[in-house]
Structure formats: structure tokens, C-alpha cells
Coordinates of C-alpha atoms and ligand atoms in Angstrom, one line a residue:
M5 CA 143.5 190.3 210.1
R6 CA 139.9 190.5 211.4
A7 CA 137.3 189.2 209.0
V8 CA 133.5 188.5 209.2
L9 CA 132.8 185.2 207.7
L10 CA 129.4 183.9 206.7
L11 CA 129.6 180.2 207.5
S12 CA 126.1 179.2 206.5
P13 CA 122.8 181.1 206.1
E14 CA 122.4 183.6 209.0
K15 CA 125.5 182.4 210.8
L16 CA 128.2 185.1 210.8
V17 CA 131.4 184.9 212.8
L18 CA 134.1 187.5 213.5
T19 CA 137.3 185.6 213.0
E20 CA 141.1 186.0 212.6
K21 CA 142.2 185.2 209.0
E22 CA 145.7 185.1 207.6
E23 CA 146.4 187.9 205.2
E24 CA 146.9 186.9 201.6
P25 CA 150.3 187.4 200.0
V26 CA 150.5 190.1 197.3
G27 CA 151.3 188.6 193.9
H28 CA 152.7 190.0 190.7
G29 CA 150.4 192.8 189.4
E30 CA 148.4 192.9 192.6
V31 CA 147.8 195.4 195.3
K32 CA 146.8 195.1 198.9
V33 CA 144.1 197.5 200.0
A34 CA 143.4 198.5 203.6
I35 CA 139.6 198.8 203.7
R36 CA 138.4 202.2 205.0
A37 CA 134.7 201.8 204.2
V38 CA 132.6 198.9 202.9
G39 CA 128.9 199.0 202.2
I40 CA 126.3 196.4 202.9
C41 CA 124.3 195.7 199.7
G42 CA 120.8 194.3 199.3
S43 CA 122.4 191.3 197.7
D44 CA 124.5 190.7 200.8
L45 CA 121.1 190.5 202.7
H46 CA 120.1 187.8 200.2
T47 CA 123.4 186.0 200.7
F48 CA 123.0 186.3 204.4
K49 CA 119.6 184.7 204.3
G50 CA 120.7 181.9 202.0
L51 CA 118.7 183.3 199.1
N52 CA 121.5 184.3 196.7
P53 CA 121.8 181.4 194.2
N54 CA 125.2 182.7 193.1
A55 CA 126.8 182.8 196.5
R56 CA 129.3 180.1 197.6
L57 CA 129.5 179.7 201.3
P58 CA 131.5 180.1 203.5
V59 CA 132.3 183.5 202.3
I60 CA 133.4 187.0 203.4
M61 CA 130.7 189.2 201.9
G62 CA 131.1 192.8 200.9
H63 CA 131.7 194.2 197.4
E64 CA 131.3 198.0 197.9
I65 CA 134.8 198.8 198.9
A66 CA 137.0 201.9 199.3
G67 CA 140.4 202.0 200.9
E68 CA 144.0 202.8 200.9
V69 CA 146.8 201.0 199.1
A70 CA 148.9 199.3 201.7
E71 CA 151.3 197.2 199.6
I72 CA 152.0 196.7 195.9
G73 CA 153.3 193.7 194.1
G74 CA 155.9 193.5 191.4
G75 CA 155.0 194.9 188.0
V76 CA 152.5 197.3 189.4
I77 CA 153.0 200.7 187.7
G78 CA 149.8 202.7 188.3
A79 CA 149.5 202.6 192.1
E80 CA 151.6 203.5 195.1
V81 CA 151.3 202.8 198.8
G82 CA 149.0 205.4 200.3
D83 CA 146.8 205.9 197.2
R84 CA 143.1 206.3 198.0
V85 CA 141.1 203.8 195.8
V86 CA 137.8 202.2 195.1
I87 CA 137.6 198.6 194.0
E88 CA 135.6 197.2 191.0
P89 CA 134.9 193.8 192.6
L90 CA 134.6 191.7 189.4
L91 CA 136.9 188.8 188.7
R92 CA 136.7 188.1 185.0
C93 CA 138.7 186.0 182.6
G94 CA 139.7 188.9 180.3
K95 CA 139.8 186.6 177.3
C96 CA 136.3 185.5 176.4
F97 CA 134.1 187.1 173.7
H98 CA 132.4 189.4 176.2
C99 CA 135.6 190.5 178.1
V100 CA 137.4 191.4 174.9
R101 CA 134.5 193.7 174.0
G102 CA 134.5 195.4 177.4
D103 CA 131.2 193.7 178.4
Y104 CA 133.0 191.9 181.2
N105 CA 129.9 191.7 183.3
R106 CA 128.8 189.0 180.8
C107 CA 132.1 187.1 181.2
T108 CA 131.5 183.4 180.8
D109 CA 133.5 182.9 184.1
L110 CA 132.4 186.0 186.0
K111 CA 133.0 185.9 189.7
I112 CA 132.0 188.7 192.1
M113 CA 134.1 189.4 195.2
G114 CA 132.0 188.8 198.3
V115 CA 129.7 186.5 196.4
H116 CA 131.7 183.8 194.6
S117 CA 135.0 184.6 196.4
D118 CA 135.9 186.6 199.6
G119 CA 135.1 190.3 199.7
G120 CA 135.4 193.3 201.9
F121 CA 133.9 192.6 205.4
C122 CA 137.5 192.4 206.7
E123 CA 140.6 194.6 207.1
Y124 CA 142.5 194.0 203.8
V125 CA 141.8 192.6 200.3
V126 CA 144.3 191.8 197.6
V127 CA 143.2 192.6 194.1
K128 CA 144.6 192.9 190.6
E129 CA 145.8 196.4 189.8
S130 CA 143.2 196.6 187.0
M131 CA 140.5 196.4 189.6
I132 CA 141.3 199.7 191.4
Y133 CA 140.3 203.2 190.5
E134 CA 141.7 206.4 192.0
L135 CA 139.4 208.0 194.6
P136 CA 139.4 211.7 193.9
K137 CA 140.6 213.8 196.8
E138 CA 137.2 215.7 196.9
M139 CA 135.5 212.4 197.8
T140 CA 135.4 210.7 201.2
Y141 CA 135.9 207.0 201.7
A142 CA 132.2 206.7 202.4
E143 CA 131.4 208.2 199.0
G144 CA 134.0 205.9 197.5
A145 CA 132.1 202.9 198.8
M146 CA 129.0 204.3 197.0
V147 CA 130.7 204.1 193.6
E148 CA 129.9 200.4 193.1
P149 CA 126.1 200.7 193.5
T150 CA 126.3 204.0 191.5
A151 CA 128.1 202.2 188.7
A152 CA 125.4 199.5 188.7
S153 CA 122.8 202.2 188.4
V154 CA 124.6 204.1 185.7
H155 CA 124.8 200.8 183.7
A156 CA 121.1 200.2 184.2
A157 CA 120.0 203.7 183.3
I158 CA 122.3 204.5 180.5
K159 CA 123.5 201.3 178.8
R160 CA 120.4 199.1 179.4
G161 CA 117.6 201.7 179.9
R162 CA 118.9 204.1 177.3
I163 CA 117.0 206.9 179.0
D164 CA 116.4 209.8 176.6
L165 CA 115.4 213.5 177.1
G166 CA 111.8 213.9 178.0
E167 CA 111.0 210.3 178.8
S168 CA 108.7 209.1 181.6
V169 CA 110.2 206.6 184.0
A170 CA 109.0 204.5 186.8
I171 CA 111.4 203.3 189.5
L172 CA 110.0 200.4 191.5
G173 CA 111.8 200.2 194.8
S174 CA 113.6 203.1 196.6
G175 CA 116.5 201.4 198.3
T176 CA 120.0 202.5 197.4
I177 CA 119.7 201.4 193.8
G178 CA 116.3 203.0 193.3
L179 CA 117.4 206.3 194.8
L180 CA 120.6 206.4 192.7
L181 CA 118.7 205.5 189.5
L182 CA 116.3 208.3 190.3
Q183 CA 119.1 210.9 190.2
I184 CA 120.7 209.4 187.1
V185 CA 117.5 209.3 185.0
K186 CA 116.8 212.9 186.1
A187 CA 120.4 213.9 185.0
C188 CA 119.7 212.1 181.7
G189 CA 116.7 214.4 181.2
A190 CA 113.7 212.2 182.2
S191 CA 110.8 214.6 182.5
F192 CA 108.6 212.5 184.8
V193 CA 109.8 210.1 187.4
L194 CA 107.5 208.0 189.5
V195 CA 109.1 206.1 192.5
T196 CA 107.5 203.4 194.6
D197 CA 108.2 201.8 197.9
V198 CA 106.5 200.4 201.0
V199 CA 108.6 202.6 203.4
E200 CA 107.5 206.1 203.9
S201 CA 110.9 207.5 205.0
R202 CA 112.5 206.3 201.8
L203 CA 109.8 207.9 199.7
K204 CA 110.5 211.1 201.5
V205 CA 114.2 210.9 200.4
A206 CA 113.0 210.1 196.9
R207 CA 110.9 213.3 196.9
R208 CA 113.8 215.3 198.2
L209 CA 116.0 213.9 195.4
G210 CA 113.7 214.9 192.7
A211 CA 111.0 212.3 192.2
D212 CA 107.9 213.8 190.6
L213 CA 105.5 211.4 192.2
V214 CA 106.1 209.0 195.0
V215 CA 103.8 206.1 195.6
D216 CA 103.4 204.1 198.8
V217 CA 102.2 200.8 197.3
R218 CA 100.6 199.8 200.6
E219 CA 98.1 202.6 200.1
E220 CA 97.9 203.3 196.4
D221 CA 98.0 201.3 193.1
P222 CA 101.2 202.3 191.3
V223 CA 99.9 200.9 187.9
K224 CA 96.8 203.1 188.0
L225 CA 98.8 206.2 189.0
A226 CA 101.4 205.6 186.3
L227 CA 98.7 205.2 183.6
E228 CA 96.9 208.3 184.9
Q229 CA 100.0 210.4 184.8
T230 CA 100.8 209.4 181.2
G231 CA 97.3 209.9 179.6
G232 CA 96.6 206.2 179.8
L233 CA 99.7 205.3 177.7
G234 CA 102.1 204.0 180.4
V235 CA 105.6 205.0 181.1
D236 CA 108.4 204.7 178.6
V237 CA 110.7 202.8 180.9
A238 CA 110.3 201.0 184.2
F239 CA 113.1 199.8 186.5
E240 CA 112.4 196.8 188.7
A241 CA 114.7 197.5 191.6
V242 CA 113.1 195.1 194.2
G243 CA 113.3 191.6 192.9
K244 CA 109.8 190.4 193.5
E245 CA 107.2 188.8 191.2
V246 CA 104.5 191.3 192.2
V247 CA 106.8 194.2 191.4
L248 CA 107.8 192.8 188.0
K249 CA 104.1 192.5 187.2
Q250 CA 103.5 196.1 188.1
A251 CA 106.5 197.1 185.9
L252 CA 105.1 195.2 182.9
Q253 CA 101.6 196.6 183.4
M254 CA 102.6 200.2 183.8
T255 CA 105.0 200.4 180.8
R256 CA 103.7 201.6 177.4
A257 CA 103.6 199.4 174.3
G258 CA 107.1 199.3 172.9
G259 CA 108.6 200.5 176.2
R260 CA 111.4 199.0 178.2
V261 CA 111.4 197.1 181.5
I262 CA 114.8 196.8 183.1
I263 CA 115.4 194.3 185.8
I264 CA 118.1 195.2 188.3
G265 CA 116.6 193.7 191.5
I266 CA 117.9 190.4 192.7
Y267 CA 115.3 187.6 192.8
G268 CA 115.5 185.4 195.9
R269 CA 112.7 183.4 194.3
P270 CA 113.7 183.5 190.6
S271 CA 110.7 181.7 189.1
V272 CA 107.8 184.0 188.2
K273 CA 104.6 183.5 186.4
I274 CA 103.7 186.1 183.8
D275 CA 101.2 186.4 181.0
V276 CA 103.6 186.6 178.1
M277 CA 101.0 187.3 175.5
K278 CA 99.2 190.1 177.3
T279 CA 102.2 191.8 178.9
I280 CA 105.1 191.3 176.4
F281 CA 104.0 190.0 173.0
N282 CA 100.9 192.2 172.4
K283 CA 102.8 195.3 173.7
E284 CA 106.1 194.5 172.0
L285 CA 107.7 195.2 175.3
V286 CA 111.5 195.0 175.6
M287 CA 112.6 193.4 178.9
K288 CA 116.3 193.5 179.8
G289 CA 118.4 192.4 182.7
S290 CA 121.0 194.7 184.1
R291 CA 123.9 193.0 185.9
V292 CA 126.6 195.0 187.7
Y293 CA 128.6 197.2 185.2
S294 CA 130.9 197.1 182.3
S295 CA 133.7 199.1 180.8
G296 CA 133.4 202.8 181.6
D297 CA 130.6 202.6 184.2
F298 CA 132.9 202.9 187.2
D299 CA 134.7 206.0 185.8
R300 CA 131.4 207.6 185.0
A301 CA 130.0 206.8 188.5
I302 CA 133.1 208.3 190.2
D303 CA 132.8 211.4 188.0
L304 CA 129.1 211.9 188.8
I305 CA 129.7 211.7 192.5
R306 CA 132.8 213.9 192.4
R307 CA 130.9 216.6 190.4
R308 CA 127.9 216.3 192.8
E309 CA 125.6 215.4 190.0
I310 CA 124.6 212.6 192.3
N311 CA 124.1 213.2 196.0
V312 CA 124.8 210.0 198.0
E313 CA 124.7 211.7 201.3
P314 CA 121.0 211.2 202.1
L315 CA 121.5 207.5 201.5
L316 CA 124.3 207.1 204.0
T317 CA 122.3 206.4 207.2
H318 CA 124.7 204.3 209.3
L319 CA 128.4 203.8 209.9
L320 CA 129.3 200.8 212.2
P321 CA 132.5 199.1 213.2
L322 CA 133.3 195.8 211.5
E323 CA 132.4 194.0 214.8
E324 CA 128.8 195.1 214.3
T325 CA 128.4 193.7 210.8
E326 CA 125.5 191.5 211.9
K327 CA 123.8 194.4 213.6
G328 CA 124.2 196.4 210.3
I329 CA 122.7 193.5 208.3
K330 CA 119.7 193.2 210.7
L331 CA 119.2 197.0 210.6
M332 CA 118.8 196.8 206.8
I333 CA 116.5 193.8 207.0
E334 CA 114.3 194.8 209.9
H335 CA 114.5 198.6 210.0
K336 CA 114.1 199.8 206.4
E337 CA 112.5 202.9 207.8
K338 CA 115.8 203.9 209.3
A339 CA 118.5 202.2 207.3
I340 CA 119.1 202.8 203.6
K341 CA 122.9 202.2 203.3
V342 CA 124.9 200.9 206.2
H343 CA 128.7 201.2 206.0
L344 CA 131.2 199.3 207.9
K345 CA 134.6 200.6 209.0
P346 CA 137.2 197.9 209.7
Ligands
ZN153 ZN1 125.7 195.1 195.4
ZN154 ZN1 135.6 186.7 180.3

């Protein structure tokens, strides 16, 4: 099969790779759509500390079951599916409780092991979810980032009716978070970015205030909008020190700051006393998704509670993977989500 391999940072090759055999309890999925994630951009640049090169990137995968192994009872050839790309042990303290994103041996397809920038993947039956017939493959490939946003907003952020929320960064995750916190009943949502076209999409998707941080101070505006108090919850969906500082400053005492952005440079310097201790802030990480999040994400897209269509800006053939990655790095004004079609 054709596969796009990242040999070393910034060195991608289209290569021919032998297809993996389908073992007991496994299914082979013919990939119909796979998204390029912001974390793939980090991996491409050599800035993802979790990545193990060489690797086939890609973890936002939808496709069609092409072959099933022995013992598979819930899938048939021809089924339309989405893949939950987490390889977990299934036995540790966290896995047993359904918090498999905290598995002591967690591996993510396309990061620690080969992913979906290729024609076929072989996965355990437990990793596939049925793609409802009302949804396209492109929408199917949006389930993974939607599940991560559901996890961040609901399980980690615990958004409640009437709360004020700041979403820092309006890439795919920010724009999905926006729609989810609105659906949860947030009454005021501020969204920031440095790209005007993305802020336009945010406004169209229901943001109450959009802030171009090149021109305006988001902390000042967040405080103004909340009577000087600060927002109840801030989501850091960029992965930069300066943005984390904004989140800490604009959140009210006793509020929550949720980190969902990936930090290419993970060491940051913050004033713990002023920003966390004195304010009794709660700061939480939000990593991928756990039990139930994928089902919820599929349902939200199927019922059109979440509109992924404005985010889907490009569809390219697998051969143009590098072009897609560069579009997302260099042309943020045009590209939000780039999908590849093997
Ligand atoms: Zn991702
Ligand atoms: Zn585990």
C-alpha cells in the first residue's frame, strides 16, 4: 500500500509499505478520510516530545472495513467506521475505570506507532465505532478532534449553564470547543486568535466576542465583559506560554483553566502565588478522550448540534500530504482542517 512516512523532522516520503496481516480480534480499515491535526504539525517539525520517528502520522481516521480477523463479532466487511486511535493496556488502574487516556502505557496511533496517512490500518475491533449513515467520511474524520473537545469541555471543564468562557485559539479544537460550550449553556464565550478569517468562523459559530490578539488585549476585554471578575473557565487551545499566561490572568478566582493545546516548548515560567495560589485557580490538563467521549462526539455531529462543515477547508490526495501540512503551517488564514483521501 501507499504510505507517507515521516523519516525525520520535516522529511516526508511517499513509500510503498507491506500491508499488515489481520490478527484475531482485529479489523483492517480502508481509509477514506484522514485529518491533519495540529499535533501532526508539531510532530512534523520535530516538536512533539511523544513522537517516535520514523512514523506514519495521522490519527483522525474514517474508513470502510476491508477485512475482519477471527473472533470479530461486531463488524463486517463494508461497514463504515471511525477509529479511536488509542492503544491502551486495558488492565491498569486507569483503563479499568474507563479513563484509558491516562493508561500507564498509552500509545497513540500516528504518534507512538503508525497511523493513517496511508491506505489501510489494522486495529482492534474495540477501536472502531460505527459511522452513522447520515454522516460523510469527512465528518467521520472530525469525530476524533470533536471527542477531544467534548472531553475538555464536559469532563475536564465541567461547563455549566450560564457560565462565562474564554477559548484561546480558534483552530479546529477551539472552534469545536466553542460549539460544545454553547451547547452546554455557556452564556458568554470569548474566542481569541491571530488569524482574522478564523475569528470570522468563530463569530459565525456563535462566539459572543472575538478578539484579534494582535490588535487588542484579551485579558482586558475578558475582565471588562465580566465586571472585572474574570471568566469562569478558560481553555488554552494554542500551546504557548504567552497564551497560558493570558488564560491564568483572565480567569476569575476559583475558576478553571483547561490546557488542551500541545506545548512544543513545555517549560513555562508562571507566577504561582499571584496567578494560582492567591486566586485558588484550578488548572487541569485535557488529554485526548476517555470512555463515552467518542460516542458523544458522533452523536453531536450526527444530530447537527455541532457543525464541522465550516472547518473543513481542504481535501487533498495522499500524495499531497506535505502540501497539506505546509498549508496548515503557513496559511492559517486559508486552512483550518485539511483532510487527505488515500
Ligand atoms: Zn489530534
Ligand atoms: Zn492501561
